[in-house]
Coordinates of C-alpha atoms in Angstrom, one line a residue:
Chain A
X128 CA 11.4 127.8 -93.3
X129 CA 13.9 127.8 -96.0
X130 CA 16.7 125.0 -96.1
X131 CA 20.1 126.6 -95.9
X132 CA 21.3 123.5 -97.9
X133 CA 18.9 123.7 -100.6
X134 CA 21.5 125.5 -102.9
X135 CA 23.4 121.9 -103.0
X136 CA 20.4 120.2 -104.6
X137 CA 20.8 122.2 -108.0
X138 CA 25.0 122.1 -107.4
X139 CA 24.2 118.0 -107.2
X140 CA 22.4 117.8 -110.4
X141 CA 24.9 119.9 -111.9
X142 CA 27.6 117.9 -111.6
X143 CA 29.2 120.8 -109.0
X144 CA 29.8 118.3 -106.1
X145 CA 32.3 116.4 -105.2
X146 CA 32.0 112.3 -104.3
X147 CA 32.1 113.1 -100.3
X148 CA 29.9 116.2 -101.0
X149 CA 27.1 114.2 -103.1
X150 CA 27.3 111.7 -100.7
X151 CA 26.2 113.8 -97.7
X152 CA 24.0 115.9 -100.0
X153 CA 22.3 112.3 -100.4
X154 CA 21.9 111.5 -97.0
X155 CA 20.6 115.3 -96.4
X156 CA 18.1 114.6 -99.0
X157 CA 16.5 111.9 -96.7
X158 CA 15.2 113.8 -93.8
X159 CA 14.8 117.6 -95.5
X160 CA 11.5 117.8 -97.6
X161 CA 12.2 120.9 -98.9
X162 CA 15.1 119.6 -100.5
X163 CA 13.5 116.4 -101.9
X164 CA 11.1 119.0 -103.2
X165 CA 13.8 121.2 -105.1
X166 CA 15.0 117.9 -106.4
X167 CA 11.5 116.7 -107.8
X168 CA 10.9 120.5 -109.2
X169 CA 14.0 120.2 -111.2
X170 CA 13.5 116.7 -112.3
X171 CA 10.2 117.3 -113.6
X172 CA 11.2 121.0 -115.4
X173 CA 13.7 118.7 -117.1
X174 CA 11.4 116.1 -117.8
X175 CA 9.2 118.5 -119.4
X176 CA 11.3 120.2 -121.3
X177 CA 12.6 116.7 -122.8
X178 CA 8.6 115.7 -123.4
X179 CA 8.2 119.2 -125.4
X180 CA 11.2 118.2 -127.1
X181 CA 10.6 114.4 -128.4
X182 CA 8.4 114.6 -131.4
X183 CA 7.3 112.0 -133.9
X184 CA 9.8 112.1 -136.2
X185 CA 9.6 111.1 -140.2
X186 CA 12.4 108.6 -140.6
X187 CA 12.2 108.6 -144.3
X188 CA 12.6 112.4 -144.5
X189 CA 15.5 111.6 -142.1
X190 CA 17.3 109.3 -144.6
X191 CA 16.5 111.9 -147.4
X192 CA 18.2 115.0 -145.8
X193 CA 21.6 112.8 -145.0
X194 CA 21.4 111.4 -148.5
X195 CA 21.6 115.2 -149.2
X196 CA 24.0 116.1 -147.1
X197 CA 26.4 113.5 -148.1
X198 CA 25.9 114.1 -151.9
X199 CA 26.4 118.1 -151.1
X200 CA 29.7 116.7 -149.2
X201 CA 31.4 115.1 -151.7
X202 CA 30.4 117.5 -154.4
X203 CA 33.2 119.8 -155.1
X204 CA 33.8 123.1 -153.2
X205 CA 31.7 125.9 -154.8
X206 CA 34.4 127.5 -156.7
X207 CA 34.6 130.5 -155.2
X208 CA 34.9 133.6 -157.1
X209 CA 38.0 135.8 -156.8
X210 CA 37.6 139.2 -155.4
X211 CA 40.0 140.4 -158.4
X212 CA 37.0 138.9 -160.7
X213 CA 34.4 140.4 -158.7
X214 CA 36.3 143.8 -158.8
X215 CA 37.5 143.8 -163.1
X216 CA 33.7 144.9 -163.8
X217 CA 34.0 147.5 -160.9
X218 CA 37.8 148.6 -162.1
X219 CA 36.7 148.5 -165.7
X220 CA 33.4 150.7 -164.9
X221 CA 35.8 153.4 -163.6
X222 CA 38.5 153.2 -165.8
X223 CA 35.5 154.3 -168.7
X224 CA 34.4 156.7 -166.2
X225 CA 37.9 158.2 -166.1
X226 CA 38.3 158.7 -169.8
X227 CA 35.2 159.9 -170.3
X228 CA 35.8 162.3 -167.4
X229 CA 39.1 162.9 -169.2
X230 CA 37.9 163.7 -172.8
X231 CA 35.6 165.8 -171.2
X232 CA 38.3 168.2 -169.6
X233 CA 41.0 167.2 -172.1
X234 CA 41.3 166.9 -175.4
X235 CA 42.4 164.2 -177.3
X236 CA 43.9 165.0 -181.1
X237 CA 41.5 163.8 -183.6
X238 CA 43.0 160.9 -185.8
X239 CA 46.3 161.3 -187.7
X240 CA 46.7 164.1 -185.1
X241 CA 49.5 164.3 -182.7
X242 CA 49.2 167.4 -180.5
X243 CA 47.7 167.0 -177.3
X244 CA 46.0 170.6 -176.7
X245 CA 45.6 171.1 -172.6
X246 CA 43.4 174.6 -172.1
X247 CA 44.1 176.6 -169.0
X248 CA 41.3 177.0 -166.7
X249 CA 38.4 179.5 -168.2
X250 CA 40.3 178.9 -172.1
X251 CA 38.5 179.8 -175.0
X252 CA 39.4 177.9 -178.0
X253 CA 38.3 175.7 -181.2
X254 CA 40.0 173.3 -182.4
X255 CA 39.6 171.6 -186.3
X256 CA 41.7 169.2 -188.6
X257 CA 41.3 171.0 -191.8
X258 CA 43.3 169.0 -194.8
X259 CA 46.8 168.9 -193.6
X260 CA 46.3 171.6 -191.1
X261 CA 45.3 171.1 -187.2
X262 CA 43.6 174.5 -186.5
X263 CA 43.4 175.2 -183.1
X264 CA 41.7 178.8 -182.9
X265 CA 42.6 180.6 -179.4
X266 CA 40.6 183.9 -178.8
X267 CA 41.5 184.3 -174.8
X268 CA 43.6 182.3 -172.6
X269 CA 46.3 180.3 -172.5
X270 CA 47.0 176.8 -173.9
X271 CA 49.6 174.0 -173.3
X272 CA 50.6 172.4 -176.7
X273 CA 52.0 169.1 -176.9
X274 CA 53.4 167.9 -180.5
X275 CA 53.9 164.2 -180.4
X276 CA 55.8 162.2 -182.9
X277 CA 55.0 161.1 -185.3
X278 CA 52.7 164.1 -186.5
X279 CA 50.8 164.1 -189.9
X280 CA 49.4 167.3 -189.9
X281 CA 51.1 170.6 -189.3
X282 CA 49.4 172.4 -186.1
X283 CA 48.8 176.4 -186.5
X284 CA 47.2 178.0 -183.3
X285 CA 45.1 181.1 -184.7
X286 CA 45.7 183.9 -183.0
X287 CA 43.5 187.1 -182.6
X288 CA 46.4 189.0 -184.1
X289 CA 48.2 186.6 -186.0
X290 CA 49.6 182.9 -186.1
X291 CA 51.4 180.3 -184.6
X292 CA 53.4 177.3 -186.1
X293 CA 54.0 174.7 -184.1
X294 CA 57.8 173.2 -186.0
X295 CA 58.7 172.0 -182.1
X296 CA 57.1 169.8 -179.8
X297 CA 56.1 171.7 -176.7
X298 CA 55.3 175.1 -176.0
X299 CA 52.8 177.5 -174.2
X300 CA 51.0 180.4 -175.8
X301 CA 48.5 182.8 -174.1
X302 CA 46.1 185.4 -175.5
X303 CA 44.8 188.0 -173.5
X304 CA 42.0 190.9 -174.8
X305 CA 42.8 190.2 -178.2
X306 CA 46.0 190.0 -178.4
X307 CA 48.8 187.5 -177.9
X308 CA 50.9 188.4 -174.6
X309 CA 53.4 185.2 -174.0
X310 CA 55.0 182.2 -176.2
X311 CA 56.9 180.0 -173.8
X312 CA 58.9 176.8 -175.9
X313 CA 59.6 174.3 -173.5
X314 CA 60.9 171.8 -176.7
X315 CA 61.4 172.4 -180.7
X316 CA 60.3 174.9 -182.4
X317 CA 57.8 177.2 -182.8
X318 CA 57.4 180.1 -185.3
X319 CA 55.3 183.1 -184.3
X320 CA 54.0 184.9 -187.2
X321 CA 51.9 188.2 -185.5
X322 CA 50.6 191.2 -187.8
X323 CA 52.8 193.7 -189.0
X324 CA 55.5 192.2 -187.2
X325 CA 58.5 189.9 -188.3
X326 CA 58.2 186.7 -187.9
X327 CA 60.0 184.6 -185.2
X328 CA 61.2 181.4 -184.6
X329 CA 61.4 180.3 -181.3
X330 CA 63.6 177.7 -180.0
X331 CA 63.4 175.6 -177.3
X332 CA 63.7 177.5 -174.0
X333 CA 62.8 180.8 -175.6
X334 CA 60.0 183.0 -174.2
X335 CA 58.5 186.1 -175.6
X336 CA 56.5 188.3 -173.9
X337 CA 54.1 190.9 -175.6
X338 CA 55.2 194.3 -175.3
X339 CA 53.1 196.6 -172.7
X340 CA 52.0 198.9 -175.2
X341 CA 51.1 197.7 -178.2
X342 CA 48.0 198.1 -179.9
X343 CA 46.3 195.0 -180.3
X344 CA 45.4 194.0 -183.8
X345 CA 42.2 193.2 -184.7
X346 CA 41.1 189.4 -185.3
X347 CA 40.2 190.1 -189.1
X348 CA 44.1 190.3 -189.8
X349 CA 44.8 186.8 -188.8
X350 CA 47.2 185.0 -191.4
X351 CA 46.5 181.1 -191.5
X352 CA 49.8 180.1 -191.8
X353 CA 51.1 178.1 -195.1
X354 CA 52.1 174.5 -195.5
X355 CA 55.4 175.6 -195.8
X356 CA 56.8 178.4 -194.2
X357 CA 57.3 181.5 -196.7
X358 CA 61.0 183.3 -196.4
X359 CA 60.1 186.3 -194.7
X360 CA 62.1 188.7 -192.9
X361 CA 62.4 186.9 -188.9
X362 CA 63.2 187.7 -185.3
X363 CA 64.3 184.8 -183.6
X364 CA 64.2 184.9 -180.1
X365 CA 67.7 182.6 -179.0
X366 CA 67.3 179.9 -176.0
X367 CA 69.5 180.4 -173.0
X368 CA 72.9 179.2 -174.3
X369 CA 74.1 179.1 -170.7
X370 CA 71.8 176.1 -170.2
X371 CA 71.3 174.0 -173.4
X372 CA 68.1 171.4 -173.6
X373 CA 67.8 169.0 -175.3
X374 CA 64.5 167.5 -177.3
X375 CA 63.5 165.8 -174.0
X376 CA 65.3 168.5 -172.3
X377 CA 64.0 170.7 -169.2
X378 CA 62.3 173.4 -170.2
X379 CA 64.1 176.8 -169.0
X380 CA 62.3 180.0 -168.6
X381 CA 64.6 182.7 -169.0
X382 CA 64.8 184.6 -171.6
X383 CA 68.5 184.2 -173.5
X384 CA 70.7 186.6 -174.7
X385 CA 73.6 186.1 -172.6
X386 CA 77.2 185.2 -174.6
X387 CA 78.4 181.6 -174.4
X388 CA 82.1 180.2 -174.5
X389 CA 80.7 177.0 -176.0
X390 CA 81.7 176.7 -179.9
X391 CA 78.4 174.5 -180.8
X392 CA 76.5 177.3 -179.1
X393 CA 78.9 179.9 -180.5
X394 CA 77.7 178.3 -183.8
X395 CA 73.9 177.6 -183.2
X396 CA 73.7 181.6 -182.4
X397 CA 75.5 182.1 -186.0
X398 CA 73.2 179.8 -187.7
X399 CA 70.0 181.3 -185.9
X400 CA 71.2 184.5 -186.7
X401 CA 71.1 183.9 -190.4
X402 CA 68.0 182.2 -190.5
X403 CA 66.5 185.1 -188.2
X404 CA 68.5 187.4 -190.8
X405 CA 66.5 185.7 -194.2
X406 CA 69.6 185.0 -195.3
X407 CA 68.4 181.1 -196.3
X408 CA 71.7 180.4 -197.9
X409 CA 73.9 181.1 -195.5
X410 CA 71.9 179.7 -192.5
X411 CA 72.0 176.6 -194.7
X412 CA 75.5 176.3 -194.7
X413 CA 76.3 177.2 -190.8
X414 CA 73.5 174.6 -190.4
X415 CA 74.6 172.6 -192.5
X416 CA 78.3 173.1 -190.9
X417 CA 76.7 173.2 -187.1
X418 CA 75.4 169.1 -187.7
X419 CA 79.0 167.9 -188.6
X420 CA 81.1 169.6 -186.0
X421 CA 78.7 169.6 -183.4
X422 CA 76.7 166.3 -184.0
X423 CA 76.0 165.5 -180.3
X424 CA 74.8 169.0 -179.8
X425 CA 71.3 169.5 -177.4
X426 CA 70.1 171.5 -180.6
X427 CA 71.1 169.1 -183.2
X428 CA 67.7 167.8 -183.8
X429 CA 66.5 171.4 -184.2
X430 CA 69.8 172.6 -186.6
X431 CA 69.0 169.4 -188.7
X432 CA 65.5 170.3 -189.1
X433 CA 65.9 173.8 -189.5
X434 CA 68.6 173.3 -192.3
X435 CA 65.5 171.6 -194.0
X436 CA 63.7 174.8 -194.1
X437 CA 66.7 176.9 -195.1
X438 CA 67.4 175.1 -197.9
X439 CA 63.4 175.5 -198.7
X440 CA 63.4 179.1 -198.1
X441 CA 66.8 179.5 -200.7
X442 CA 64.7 177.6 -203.2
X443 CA 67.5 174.7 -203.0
X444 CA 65.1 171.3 -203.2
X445 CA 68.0 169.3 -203.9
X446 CA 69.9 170.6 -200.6
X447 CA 66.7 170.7 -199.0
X448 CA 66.3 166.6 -200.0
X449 CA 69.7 166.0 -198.9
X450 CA 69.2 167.8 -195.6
X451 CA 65.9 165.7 -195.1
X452 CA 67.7 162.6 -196.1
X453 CA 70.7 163.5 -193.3
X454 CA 67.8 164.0 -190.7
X455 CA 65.9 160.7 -191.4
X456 CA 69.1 159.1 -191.0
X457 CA 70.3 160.5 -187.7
X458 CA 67.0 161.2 -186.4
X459 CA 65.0 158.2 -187.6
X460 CA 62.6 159.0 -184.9
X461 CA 62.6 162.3 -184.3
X462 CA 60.0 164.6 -183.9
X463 CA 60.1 166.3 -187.1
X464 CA 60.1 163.0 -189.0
X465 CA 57.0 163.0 -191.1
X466 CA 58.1 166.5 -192.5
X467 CA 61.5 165.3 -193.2
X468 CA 59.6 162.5 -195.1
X469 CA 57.8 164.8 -197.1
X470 CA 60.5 166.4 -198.4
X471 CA 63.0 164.1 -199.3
X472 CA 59.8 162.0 -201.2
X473 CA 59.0 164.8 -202.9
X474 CA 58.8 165.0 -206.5
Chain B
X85 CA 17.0 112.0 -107.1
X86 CA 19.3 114.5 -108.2
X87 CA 21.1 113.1 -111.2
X88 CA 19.9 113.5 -114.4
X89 CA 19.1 111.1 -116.7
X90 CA 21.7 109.4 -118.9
X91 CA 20.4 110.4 -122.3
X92 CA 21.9 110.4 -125.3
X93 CA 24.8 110.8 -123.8
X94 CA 27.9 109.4 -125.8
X95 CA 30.1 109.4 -122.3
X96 CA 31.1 105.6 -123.0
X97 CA 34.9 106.0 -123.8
X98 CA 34.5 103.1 -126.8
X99 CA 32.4 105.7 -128.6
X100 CA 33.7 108.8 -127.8
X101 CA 36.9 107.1 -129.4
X102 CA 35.3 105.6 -132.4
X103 CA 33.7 109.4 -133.0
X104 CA 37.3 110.3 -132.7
X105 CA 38.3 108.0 -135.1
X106 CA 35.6 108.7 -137.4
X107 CA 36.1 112.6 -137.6
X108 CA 39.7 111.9 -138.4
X109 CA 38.5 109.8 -141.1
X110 CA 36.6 112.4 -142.3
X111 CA 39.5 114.6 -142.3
X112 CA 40.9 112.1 -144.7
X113 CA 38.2 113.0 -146.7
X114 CA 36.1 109.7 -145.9
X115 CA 32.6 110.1 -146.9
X116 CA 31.3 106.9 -145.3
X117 CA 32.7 107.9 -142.3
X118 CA 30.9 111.2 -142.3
X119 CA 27.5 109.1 -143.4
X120 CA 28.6 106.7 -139.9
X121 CA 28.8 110.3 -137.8
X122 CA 25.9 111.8 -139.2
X123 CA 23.7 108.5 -138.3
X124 CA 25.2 108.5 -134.9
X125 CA 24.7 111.9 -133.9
X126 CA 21.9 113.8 -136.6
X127 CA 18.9 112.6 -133.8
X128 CA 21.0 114.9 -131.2
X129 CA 21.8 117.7 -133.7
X130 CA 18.3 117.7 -134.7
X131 CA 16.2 117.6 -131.8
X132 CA 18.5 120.3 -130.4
X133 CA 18.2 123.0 -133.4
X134 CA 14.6 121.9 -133.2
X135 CA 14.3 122.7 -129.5
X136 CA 16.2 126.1 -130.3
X137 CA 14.0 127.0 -133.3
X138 CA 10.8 125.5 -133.0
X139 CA 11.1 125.0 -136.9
X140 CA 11.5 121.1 -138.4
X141 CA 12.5 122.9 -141.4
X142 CA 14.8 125.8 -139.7
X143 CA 16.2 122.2 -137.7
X144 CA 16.6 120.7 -140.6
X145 CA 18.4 122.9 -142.8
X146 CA 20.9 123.6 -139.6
X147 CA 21.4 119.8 -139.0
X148 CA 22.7 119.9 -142.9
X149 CA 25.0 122.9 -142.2
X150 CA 26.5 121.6 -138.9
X151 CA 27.6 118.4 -140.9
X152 CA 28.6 120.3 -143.9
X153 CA 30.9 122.1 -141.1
X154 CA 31.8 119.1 -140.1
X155 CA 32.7 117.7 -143.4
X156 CA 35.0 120.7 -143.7
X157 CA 36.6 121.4 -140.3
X158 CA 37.0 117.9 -138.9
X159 CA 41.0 118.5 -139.0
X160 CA 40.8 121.1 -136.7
X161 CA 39.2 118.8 -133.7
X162 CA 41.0 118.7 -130.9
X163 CA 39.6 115.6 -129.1
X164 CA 39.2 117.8 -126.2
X165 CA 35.4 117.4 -126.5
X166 CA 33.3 114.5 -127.3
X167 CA 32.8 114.4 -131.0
X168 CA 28.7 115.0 -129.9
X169 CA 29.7 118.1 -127.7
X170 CA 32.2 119.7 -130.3
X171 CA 28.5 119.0 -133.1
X172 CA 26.4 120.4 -131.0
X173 CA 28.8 123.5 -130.5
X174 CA 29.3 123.9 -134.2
X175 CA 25.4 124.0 -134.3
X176 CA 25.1 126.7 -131.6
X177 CA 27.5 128.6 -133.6
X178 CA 25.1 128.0 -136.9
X179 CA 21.9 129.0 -134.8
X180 CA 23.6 131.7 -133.5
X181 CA 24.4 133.4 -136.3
X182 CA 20.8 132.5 -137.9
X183 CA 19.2 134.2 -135.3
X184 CA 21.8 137.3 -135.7
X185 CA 21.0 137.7 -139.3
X186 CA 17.2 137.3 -138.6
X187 CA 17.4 139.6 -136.2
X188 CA 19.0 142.2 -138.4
X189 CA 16.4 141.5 -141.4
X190 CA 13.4 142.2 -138.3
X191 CA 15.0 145.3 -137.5
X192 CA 15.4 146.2 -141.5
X193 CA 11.7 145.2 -142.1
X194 CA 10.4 147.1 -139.2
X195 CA 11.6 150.4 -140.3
X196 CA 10.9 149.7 -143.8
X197 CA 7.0 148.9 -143.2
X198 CA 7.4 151.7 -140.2
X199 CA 7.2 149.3 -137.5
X200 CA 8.3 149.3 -134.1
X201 CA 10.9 146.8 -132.9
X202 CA 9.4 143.9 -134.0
X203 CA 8.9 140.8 -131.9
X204 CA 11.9 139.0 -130.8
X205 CA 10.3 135.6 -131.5
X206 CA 10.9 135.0 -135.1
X207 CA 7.5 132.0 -135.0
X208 CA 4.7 133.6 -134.3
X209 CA 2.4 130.5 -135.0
X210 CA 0.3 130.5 -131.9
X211 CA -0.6 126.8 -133.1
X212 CA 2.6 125.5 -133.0
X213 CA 3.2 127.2 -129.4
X214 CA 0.1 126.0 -127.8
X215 CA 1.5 122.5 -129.3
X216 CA 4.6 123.0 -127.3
X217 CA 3.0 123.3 -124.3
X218 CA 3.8 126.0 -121.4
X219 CA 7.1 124.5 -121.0
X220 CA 7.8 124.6 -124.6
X221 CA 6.6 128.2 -124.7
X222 CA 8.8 129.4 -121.3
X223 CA 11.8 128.1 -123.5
X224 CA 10.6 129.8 -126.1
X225 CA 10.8 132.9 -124.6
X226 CA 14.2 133.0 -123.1
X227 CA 17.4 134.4 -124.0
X228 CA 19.4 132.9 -126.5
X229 CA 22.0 131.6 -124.7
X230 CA 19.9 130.4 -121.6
X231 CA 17.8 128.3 -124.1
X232 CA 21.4 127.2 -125.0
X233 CA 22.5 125.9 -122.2
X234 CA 19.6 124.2 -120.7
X235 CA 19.0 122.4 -124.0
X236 CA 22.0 121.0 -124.3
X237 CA 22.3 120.4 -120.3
X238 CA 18.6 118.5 -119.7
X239 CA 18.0 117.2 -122.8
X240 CA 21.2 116.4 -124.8
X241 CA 23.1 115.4 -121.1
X242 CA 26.0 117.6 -122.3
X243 CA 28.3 118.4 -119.2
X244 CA 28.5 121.9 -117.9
X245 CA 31.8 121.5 -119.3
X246 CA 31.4 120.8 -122.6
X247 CA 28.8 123.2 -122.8
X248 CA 31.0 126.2 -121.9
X249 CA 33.3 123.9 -125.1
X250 CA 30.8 124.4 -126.8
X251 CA 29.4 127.8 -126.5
X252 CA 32.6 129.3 -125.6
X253 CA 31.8 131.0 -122.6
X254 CA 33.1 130.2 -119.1
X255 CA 31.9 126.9 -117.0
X256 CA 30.7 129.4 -114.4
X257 CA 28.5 131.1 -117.0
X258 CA 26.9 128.2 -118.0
X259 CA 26.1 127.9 -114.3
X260 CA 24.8 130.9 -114.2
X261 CA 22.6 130.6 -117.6
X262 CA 21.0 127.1 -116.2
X263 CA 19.9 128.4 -112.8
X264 CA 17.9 131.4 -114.2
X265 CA 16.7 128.7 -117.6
X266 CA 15.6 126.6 -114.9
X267 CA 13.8 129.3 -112.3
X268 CA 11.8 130.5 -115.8
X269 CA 10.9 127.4 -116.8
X270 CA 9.4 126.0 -113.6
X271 CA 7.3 129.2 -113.3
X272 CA 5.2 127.4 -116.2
X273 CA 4.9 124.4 -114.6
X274 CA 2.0 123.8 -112.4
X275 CA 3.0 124.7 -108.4
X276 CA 3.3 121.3 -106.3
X277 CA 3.5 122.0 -102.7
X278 CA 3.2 118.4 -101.2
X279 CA 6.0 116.4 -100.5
X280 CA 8.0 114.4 -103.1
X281 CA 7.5 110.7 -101.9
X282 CA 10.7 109.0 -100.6

């Protein structure tokens, strides 16, 4: 027969009852042997868990491991390491990653070189520094040419049917089955110099598209362009005067034709015109005349650099020096800089 | 017949306020009053990470930590606890995560070497548990936090409420964790049947 007050005998030990409860619980205890056997069961699994627990214990070890403990105490916090630290080797690993990746799908201009050449997807090209002339040989797709400042060698895309002079600072060109179909200047100047064709200067937001039917020279006719451009009878292909851009300007797309009411553009067109014409003398002097009426002109950078070549092209070196001269002084860092240089230092 | 034992018990109010004292001195960043705690309570630390481990050297090592805890946390103690119960907590909590980690590297070493779950018992010196004794070995054997609570109940006289302090589970719990400690450890005691003498 089971107590129903044996429950109480664990609640006692455990602290569960109260005074008047413990008290009774007591009194219980003294004429219900089951109970008094519950109690001595507990007792004695206590009492034997405490005798498994006491060992002998080694005092000296004892006095060892506190004088541990207080000497680890008082030593200073381990200076912990922070997680920026732990990271810079991490960051710095993919940083190098990154560039490498980056060289490897980009590429970087070789020293003294300040074009950065970005190939379309599925581009074939070649690219070499040879002398004073960045070659970059294009035989099908299309490349994204940035001209940085300052530049020490002149860059000339080789096309399959003919060249490409970078004079500007940002343009597109694309060749398709052996020929080149588009020429987009998004900044500067460009001159285009195909076979059996005139050559063209292309200005900032020009664009010239290849005609739809033209027979595609052959890559053996390619023409390296010279250090300095020859006088040679040109097309230029006007930007859109209805929206002027500067050197850092936007690059428009659409072609330009259209007539302006603006006098500097009124002018630019003139100049252009002339220079397009081969008449170097005159373009000089509507350049010339463009750069002091129209100083704050989006295309005064261009008109300064271009009256440089005019006055090379009509033989002029002293007009040519003195139109080098007035660039380096207005444009002390523009883009054309190290040509200006050039010329006014030479002998 | 049914109280316990007063062991070790540091329910005299003179030293649960000298503790007190003692761990706001080590707050203060006194090291001679940590070396006065560790003297007063190590035996208790130790013999319970000893009971929980069967390992002098596991005991040892967690004896160092809790103090080291000590040495750092003291400004957070509340004097809600005595300063033994809030130790022996801040032991459970070391031996906890011990045995957490251990279990993990088990598990990691079973599937490496192709194992099954390995054994839950992390000492499988059969010399050391036939030194314990069947008691010793019953403890052994049970859960984590049963062990827990019976240890610090029977043998370190902690209160039912300070154990739930310490462990941080509710007083009923603890209740609940010494009834079934207790029904598995008197299973490997021998089976009295005669009456307990008056």
């Amino acid at each position: 027969m089971t107590c129903a007050r044996l429950w109480e005998v664990e609640a006692a030990r455990d602290g569960r009852l109260d005074a008047e409860d413990r008290a009774r619980h007591a009194r219980h205890c003294e004429t219900c042997a089951e109970c008094r056997r519950e109690a001595a069961r507990l007792s004695a699994v206590a009492e034997a868990l405490r005798a498994s627990t006491e060992g002998p214990r080694d005092e000296v070890a004892a006095r060892r491991a506190r004088g541990r403990m207080l000497a680890a105490a008082s030593a200073p916090p381990a200076r912990r390491i922070p997680p920026l630290l732990v990271l810079a080797p991490l960051l710095a690993l993919a940083v190098l990653v990154g560039v490498i990746l980056r060289r490897a799908t980009r590429t970087v201009p070789p020293a003294g070189v300040a074009a950065t050449v970005h190939p379309h997807p599925d581009t074939q090209w070649t690219r070499a520094l040879e002398g004073d002339v960045d070659r970059v040989v294009l035989t099908e797709g299309t490349l994204s040419v940035a001209v940085g400042a300052p530049k020490r060698a002149r860059l000339v895309v080789v096309l399959p049917d003919g060249t490409l002079e970078d004079v500007g600072t940002r343009f597109v060109v694309a060749v398709h089955e052996g020929r080149t179909t588009h020429v987009e200047v998004h900044e500067g100047v460009v001159v285009l110099r195909l076979v059996g064709q005139p050559e063209r200067v292309l200005t900032a937001g020009a664009r010239w598209e290849a005609p739809q039917k033209v027979a595609a020279p052959t890559i053996e006719s390619v023409v390296v362009a010279s250090v300095t451009p020859q006088p040679a009878p040109s097309a230029v292909a006007a930007p859109p005067s209805t929206s002027p851009v500067g050197a850092a300007g936007k690059p428009p797309v659409a072609p330009a034709a259209s007539a302006s009411a603006d006098p500097g553009d009124e002018a630019w067109k003139l100049a252009m015109a002339a220079f397009r014409g081969g008449d170097a003398s005159e373009a000089h002097r509507l350049f010339t005349a463009f750069a002091s009426a129209h100083p704050g002109h989006p295309k005064a950078e261009d008109a300064a650099y271009l009256r440089i070549l005019a006055a090379q092209r009509a033989h002029d070196d002293k007009a040519a020096r003195a139109a080098a001269t007035d660039y380096l002084a207005r444009f002390p860092k523009g883009f054309r800089r190290p040509e200006a240089e050039a010329v006014r230092d030479a002998p | 017949m049914t109280a316990r034992a007063p062991i070790a018990r540091a329910t005299d109010q003179s030293d649960v306020e000298r503790d007190a004292e003692l761990v706001a001195d080590v707050a203060r960043g006194q090291l001679s009053a940590l070396g006065r705690l560790y003297d007063r309570h190590e035996r208790a630390i130790h013999r319970f990470c000893a009971r929980m481990t069967g390992s002098e050297a596991d005991a040892e090592d967690l004896t160092h930590q809790t103090f080291l805890t000590l040495a750092r946390i003291a400004g957070t103690y509340d004097g809600r606890a005595s300063v033994r119960a809030w130790l022996l907590g801040v032991a459970a909590r070391h031996l906890s995560d011990r045995r957490r980690a251990s279990a993990r590297l088990r598990r990691f070493l079973g599937r490496l070497l192709g194992e099954g779950e390995p054994s839950r018992d992390p000492r499988p010196a059969l010399e050391a548990r036939l030194a314990l004794g069947a008691v010793a070995e019953a403890l052994d054997a049970m859960p984590f936090e049963r062990r827990a609570a019976v240890v610090l109940f029977e043998v370190e006289g902690l209160s039912g409420e300070e154990i739930a302090s310490a462990l941080g589970v509710p007083v009923g719990t603890v209740w609940t964790r010494l009834h079934a400690a207790r029904k598995e450890l008197a299973r490997a005691l021998p089976r009295d049947d005669e009456e307990a003498p008056r």
